[in-house]
mmCIF file with all atom_site columns, C-alpha atoms in Angstrom:
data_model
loop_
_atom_site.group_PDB
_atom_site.id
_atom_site.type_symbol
_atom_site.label_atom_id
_atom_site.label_alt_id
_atom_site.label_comp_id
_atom_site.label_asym_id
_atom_site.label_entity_id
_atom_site.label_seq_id
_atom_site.pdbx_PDB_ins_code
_atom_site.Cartn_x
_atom_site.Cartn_y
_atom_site.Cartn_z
_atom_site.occupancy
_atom_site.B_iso_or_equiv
_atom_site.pdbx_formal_charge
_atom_site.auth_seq_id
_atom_site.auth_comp_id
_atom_site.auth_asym_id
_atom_site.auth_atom_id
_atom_site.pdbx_PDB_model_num
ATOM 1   C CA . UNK A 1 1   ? 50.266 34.690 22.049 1.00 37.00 ? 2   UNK A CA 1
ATOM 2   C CA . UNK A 1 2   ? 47.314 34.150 25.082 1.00 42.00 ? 3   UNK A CA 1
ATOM 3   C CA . UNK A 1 3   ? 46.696 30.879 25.724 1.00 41.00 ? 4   UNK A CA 1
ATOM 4   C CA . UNK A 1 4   ? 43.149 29.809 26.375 1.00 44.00 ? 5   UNK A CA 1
ATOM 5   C CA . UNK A 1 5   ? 42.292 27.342 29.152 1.00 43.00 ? 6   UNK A CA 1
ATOM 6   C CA . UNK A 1 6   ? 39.183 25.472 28.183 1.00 48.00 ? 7   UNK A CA 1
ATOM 7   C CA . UNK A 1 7   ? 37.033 23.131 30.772 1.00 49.00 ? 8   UNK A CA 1
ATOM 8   C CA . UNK A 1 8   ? 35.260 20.489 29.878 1.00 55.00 ? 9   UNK A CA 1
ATOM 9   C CA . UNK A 1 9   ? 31.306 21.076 29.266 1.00 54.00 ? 10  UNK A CA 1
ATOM 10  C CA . UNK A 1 10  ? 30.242 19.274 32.740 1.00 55.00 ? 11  UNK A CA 1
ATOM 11  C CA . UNK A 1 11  ? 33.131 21.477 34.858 1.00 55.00 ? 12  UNK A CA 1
ATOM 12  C CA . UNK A 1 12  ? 32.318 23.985 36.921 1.00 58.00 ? 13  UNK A CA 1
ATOM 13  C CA . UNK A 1 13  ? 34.170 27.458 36.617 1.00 53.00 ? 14  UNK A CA 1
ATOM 14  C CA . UNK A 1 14  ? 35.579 27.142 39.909 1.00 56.00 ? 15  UNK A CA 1
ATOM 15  C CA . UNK A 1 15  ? 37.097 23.480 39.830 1.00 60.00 ? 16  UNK A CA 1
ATOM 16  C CA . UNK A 1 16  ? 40.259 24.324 37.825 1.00 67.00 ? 17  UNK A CA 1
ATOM 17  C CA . UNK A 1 17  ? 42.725 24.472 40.513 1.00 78.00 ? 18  UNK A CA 1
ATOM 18  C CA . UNK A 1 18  ? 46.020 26.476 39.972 1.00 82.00 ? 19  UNK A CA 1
ATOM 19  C CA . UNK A 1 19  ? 48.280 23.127 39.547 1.00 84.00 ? 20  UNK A CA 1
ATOM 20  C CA . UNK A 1 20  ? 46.224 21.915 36.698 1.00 86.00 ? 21  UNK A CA 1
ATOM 21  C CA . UNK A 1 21  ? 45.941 25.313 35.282 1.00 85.00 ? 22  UNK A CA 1
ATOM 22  C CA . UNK A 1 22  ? 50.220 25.703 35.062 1.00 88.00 ? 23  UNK A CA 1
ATOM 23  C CA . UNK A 1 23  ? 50.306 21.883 34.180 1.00 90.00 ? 24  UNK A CA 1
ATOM 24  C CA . UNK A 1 24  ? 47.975 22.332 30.939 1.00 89.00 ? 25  UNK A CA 1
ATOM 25  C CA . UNK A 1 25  ? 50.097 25.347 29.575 1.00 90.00 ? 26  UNK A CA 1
ATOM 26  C CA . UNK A 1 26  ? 51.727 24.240 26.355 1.00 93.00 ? 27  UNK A CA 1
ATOM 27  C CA . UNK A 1 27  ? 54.562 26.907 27.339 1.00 92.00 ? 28  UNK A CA 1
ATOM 28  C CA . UNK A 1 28  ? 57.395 26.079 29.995 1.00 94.00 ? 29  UNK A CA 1
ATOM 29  C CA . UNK A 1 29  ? 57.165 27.723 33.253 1.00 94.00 ? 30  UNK A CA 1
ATOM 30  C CA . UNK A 1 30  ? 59.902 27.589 36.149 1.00 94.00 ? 31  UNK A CA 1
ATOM 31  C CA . UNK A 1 31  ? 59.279 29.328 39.278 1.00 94.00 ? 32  UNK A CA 1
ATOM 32  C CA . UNK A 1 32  ? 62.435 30.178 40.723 1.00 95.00 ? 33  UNK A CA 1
ATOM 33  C CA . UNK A 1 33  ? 63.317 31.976 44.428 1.00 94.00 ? 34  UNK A CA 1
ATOM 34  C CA . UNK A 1 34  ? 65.634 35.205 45.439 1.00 92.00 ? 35  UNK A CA 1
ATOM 35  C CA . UNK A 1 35  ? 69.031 33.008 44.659 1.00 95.00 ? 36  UNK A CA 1
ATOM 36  C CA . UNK A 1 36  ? 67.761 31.306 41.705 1.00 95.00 ? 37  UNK A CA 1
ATOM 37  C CA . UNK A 1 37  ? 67.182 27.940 42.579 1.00 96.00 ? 38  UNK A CA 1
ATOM 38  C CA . UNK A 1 38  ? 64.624 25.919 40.404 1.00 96.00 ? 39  UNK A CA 1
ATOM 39  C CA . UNK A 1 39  ? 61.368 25.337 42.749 1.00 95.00 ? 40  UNK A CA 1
ATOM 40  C CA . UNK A 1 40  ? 58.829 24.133 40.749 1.00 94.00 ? 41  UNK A CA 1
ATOM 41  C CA . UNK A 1 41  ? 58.184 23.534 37.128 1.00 95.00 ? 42  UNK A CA 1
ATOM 42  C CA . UNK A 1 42  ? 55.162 22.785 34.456 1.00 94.00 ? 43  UNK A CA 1
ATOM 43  C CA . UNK A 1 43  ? 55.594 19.556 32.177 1.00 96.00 ? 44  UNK A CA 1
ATOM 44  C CA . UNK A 1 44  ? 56.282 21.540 29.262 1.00 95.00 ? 45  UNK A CA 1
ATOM 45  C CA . UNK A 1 45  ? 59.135 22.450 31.004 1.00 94.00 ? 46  UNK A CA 1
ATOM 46  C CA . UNK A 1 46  ? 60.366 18.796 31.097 1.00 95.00 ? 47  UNK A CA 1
ATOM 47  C CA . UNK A 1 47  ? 61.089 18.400 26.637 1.00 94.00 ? 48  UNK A CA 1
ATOM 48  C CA . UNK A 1 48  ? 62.534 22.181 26.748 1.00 92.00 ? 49  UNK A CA 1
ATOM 49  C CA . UNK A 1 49  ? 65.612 21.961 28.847 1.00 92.00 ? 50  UNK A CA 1
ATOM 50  C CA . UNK A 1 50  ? 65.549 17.912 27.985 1.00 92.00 ? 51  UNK A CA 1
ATOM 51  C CA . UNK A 1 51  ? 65.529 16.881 31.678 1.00 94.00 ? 52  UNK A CA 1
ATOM 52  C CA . UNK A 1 52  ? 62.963 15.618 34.058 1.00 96.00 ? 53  UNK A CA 1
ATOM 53  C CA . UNK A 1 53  ? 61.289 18.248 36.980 1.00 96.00 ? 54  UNK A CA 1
ATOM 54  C CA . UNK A 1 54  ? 62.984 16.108 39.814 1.00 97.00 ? 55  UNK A CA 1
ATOM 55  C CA . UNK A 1 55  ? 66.364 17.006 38.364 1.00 97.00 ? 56  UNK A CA 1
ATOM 56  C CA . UNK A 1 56  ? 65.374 20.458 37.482 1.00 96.00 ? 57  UNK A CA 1
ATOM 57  C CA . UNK A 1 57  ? 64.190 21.302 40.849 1.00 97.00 ? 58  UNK A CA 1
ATOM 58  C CA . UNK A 1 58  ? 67.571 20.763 42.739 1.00 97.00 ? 59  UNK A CA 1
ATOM 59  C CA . UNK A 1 59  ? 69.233 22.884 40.302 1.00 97.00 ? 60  UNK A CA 1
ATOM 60  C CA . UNK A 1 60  ? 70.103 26.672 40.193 1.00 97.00 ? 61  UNK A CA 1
ATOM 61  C CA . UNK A 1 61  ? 68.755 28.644 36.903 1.00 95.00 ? 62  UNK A CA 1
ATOM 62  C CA . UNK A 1 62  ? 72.700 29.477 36.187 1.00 94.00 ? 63  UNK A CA 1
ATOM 63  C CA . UNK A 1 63  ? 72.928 25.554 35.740 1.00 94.00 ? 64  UNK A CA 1
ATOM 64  C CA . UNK A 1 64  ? 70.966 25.205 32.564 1.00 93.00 ? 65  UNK A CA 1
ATOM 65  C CA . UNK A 1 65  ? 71.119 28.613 31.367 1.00 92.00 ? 66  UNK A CA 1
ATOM 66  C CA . UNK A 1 66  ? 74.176 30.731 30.618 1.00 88.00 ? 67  UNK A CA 1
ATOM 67  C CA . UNK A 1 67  ? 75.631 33.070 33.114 1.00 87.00 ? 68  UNK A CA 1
ATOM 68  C CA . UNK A 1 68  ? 75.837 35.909 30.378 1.00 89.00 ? 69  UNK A CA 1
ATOM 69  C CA . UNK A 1 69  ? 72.490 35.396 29.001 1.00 90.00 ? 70  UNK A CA 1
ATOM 70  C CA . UNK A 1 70  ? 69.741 38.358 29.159 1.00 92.00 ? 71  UNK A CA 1
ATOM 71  C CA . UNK A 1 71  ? 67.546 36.052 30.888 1.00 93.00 ? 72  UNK A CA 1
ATOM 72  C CA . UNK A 1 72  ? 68.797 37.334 34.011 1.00 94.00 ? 73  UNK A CA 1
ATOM 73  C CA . UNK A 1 73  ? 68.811 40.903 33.552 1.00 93.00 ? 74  UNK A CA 1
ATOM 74  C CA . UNK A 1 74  ? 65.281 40.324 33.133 1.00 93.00 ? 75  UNK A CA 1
ATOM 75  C CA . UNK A 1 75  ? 64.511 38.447 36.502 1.00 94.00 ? 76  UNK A CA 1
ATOM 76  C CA . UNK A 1 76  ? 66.563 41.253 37.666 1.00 94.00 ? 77  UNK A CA 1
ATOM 77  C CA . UNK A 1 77  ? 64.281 44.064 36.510 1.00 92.00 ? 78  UNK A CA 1
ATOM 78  C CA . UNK A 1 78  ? 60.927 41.950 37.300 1.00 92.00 ? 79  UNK A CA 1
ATOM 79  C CA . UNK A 1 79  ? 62.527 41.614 41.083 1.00 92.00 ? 80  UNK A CA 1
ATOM 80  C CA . UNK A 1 80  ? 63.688 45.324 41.178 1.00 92.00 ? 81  UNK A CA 1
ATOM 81  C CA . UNK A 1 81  ? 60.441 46.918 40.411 1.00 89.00 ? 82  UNK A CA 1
ATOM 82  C CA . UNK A 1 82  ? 57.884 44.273 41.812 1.00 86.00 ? 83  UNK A CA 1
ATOM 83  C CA . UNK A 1 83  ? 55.924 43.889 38.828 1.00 87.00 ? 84  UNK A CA 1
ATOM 84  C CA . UNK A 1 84  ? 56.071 41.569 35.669 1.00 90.00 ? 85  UNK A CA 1
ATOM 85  C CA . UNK A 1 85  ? 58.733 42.495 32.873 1.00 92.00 ? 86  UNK A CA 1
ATOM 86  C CA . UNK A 1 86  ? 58.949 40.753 29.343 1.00 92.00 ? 87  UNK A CA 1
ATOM 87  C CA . UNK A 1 87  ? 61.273 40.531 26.259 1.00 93.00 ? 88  UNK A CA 1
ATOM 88  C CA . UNK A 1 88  ? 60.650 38.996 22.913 1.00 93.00 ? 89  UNK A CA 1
ATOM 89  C CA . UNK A 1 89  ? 62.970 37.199 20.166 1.00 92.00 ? 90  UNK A CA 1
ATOM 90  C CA . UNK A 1 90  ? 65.658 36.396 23.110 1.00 90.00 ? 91  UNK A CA 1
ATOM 91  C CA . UNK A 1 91  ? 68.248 33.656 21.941 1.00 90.00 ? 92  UNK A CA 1
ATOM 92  C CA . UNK A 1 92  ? 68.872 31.126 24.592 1.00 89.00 ? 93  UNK A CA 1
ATOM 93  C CA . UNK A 1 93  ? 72.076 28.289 23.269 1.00 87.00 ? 94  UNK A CA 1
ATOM 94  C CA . UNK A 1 94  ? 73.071 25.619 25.231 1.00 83.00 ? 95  UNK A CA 1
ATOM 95  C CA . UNK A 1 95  ? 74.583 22.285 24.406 1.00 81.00 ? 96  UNK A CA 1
ATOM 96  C CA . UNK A 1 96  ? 72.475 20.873 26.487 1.00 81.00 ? 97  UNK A CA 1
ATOM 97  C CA . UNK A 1 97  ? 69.450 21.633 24.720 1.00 83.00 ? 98  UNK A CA 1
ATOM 98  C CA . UNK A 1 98  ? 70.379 24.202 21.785 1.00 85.00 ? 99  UNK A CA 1
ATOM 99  C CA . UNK A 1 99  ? 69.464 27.110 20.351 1.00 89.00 ? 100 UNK A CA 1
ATOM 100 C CA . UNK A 1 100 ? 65.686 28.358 20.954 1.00 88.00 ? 101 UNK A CA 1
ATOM 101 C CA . UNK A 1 101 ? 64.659 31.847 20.408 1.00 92.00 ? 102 UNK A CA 1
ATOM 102 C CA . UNK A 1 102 ? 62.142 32.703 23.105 1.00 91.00 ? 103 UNK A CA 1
ATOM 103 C CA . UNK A 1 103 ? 59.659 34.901 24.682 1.00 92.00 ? 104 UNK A CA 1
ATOM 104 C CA . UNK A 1 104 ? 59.979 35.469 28.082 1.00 92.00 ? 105 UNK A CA 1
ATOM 105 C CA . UNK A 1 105 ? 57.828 37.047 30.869 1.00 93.00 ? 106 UNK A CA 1
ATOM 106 C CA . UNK A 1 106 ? 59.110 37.017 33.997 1.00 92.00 ? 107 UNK A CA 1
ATOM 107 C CA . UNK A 1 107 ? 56.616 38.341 37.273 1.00 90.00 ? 108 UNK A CA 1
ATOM 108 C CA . UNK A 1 108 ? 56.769 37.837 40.900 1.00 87.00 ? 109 UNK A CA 1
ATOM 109 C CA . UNK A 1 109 ? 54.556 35.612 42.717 1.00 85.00 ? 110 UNK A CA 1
ATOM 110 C CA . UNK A 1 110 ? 52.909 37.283 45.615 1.00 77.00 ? 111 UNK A CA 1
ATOM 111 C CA . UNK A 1 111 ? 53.810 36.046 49.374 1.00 69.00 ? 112 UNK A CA 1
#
């Protein structure tokens, strides 16, 4: 579903910067680089995968997802054709933080 950012009445339409923009989004978001290390991530992030952004960031995607898990084969294809790819109803279980089925879009961030 679209999520809608909403200013407050006295903000001007150019003061939302990008890092409060990710930060407000109800919806996890990991930005990860060409070997899959964890760079950066959103709060809602944080509750998902039940562990804090400064131990998220010094780990590798394969560390808190499964190796076998589609999620990857979806980077893949996002990577492969330089463009944004999604999937819908995918079932990520862990014991770490169990079972969630998910919507994922997964999109390359320009250099």
């Amino acid at each position: 579903m679209p999520k809608l950012g909403l200013l407050p009445r006295h903000a001007e339409a150019d003061s939302a910067d990008p890092i409060s923009v990710l930060a407000a989004l109800p919806t996890p978001v990991l930005v990860i680089d060409a070997n899959n290390a964890i760079r950066s991530v959103n709060p809602a992030t944080e509750p998902f995968f039940q562990a804090g952004a400064a131990v998220l960031t010094t780990q590798n995607l394969s560390d808190i997802i499964p190796f076998d898990s589609p999620v990857f084969a979806l980077i893949e294809a996002a990577r492969s054709i330089g463009s944004s790819a999604a999937e819908y109803g995918l079932t990520l279980d862990s014991l770490r933080y169990g079972q969630h089925v998910i919507s994922l879009q997964a999109a390359r961030i320009a250099e």
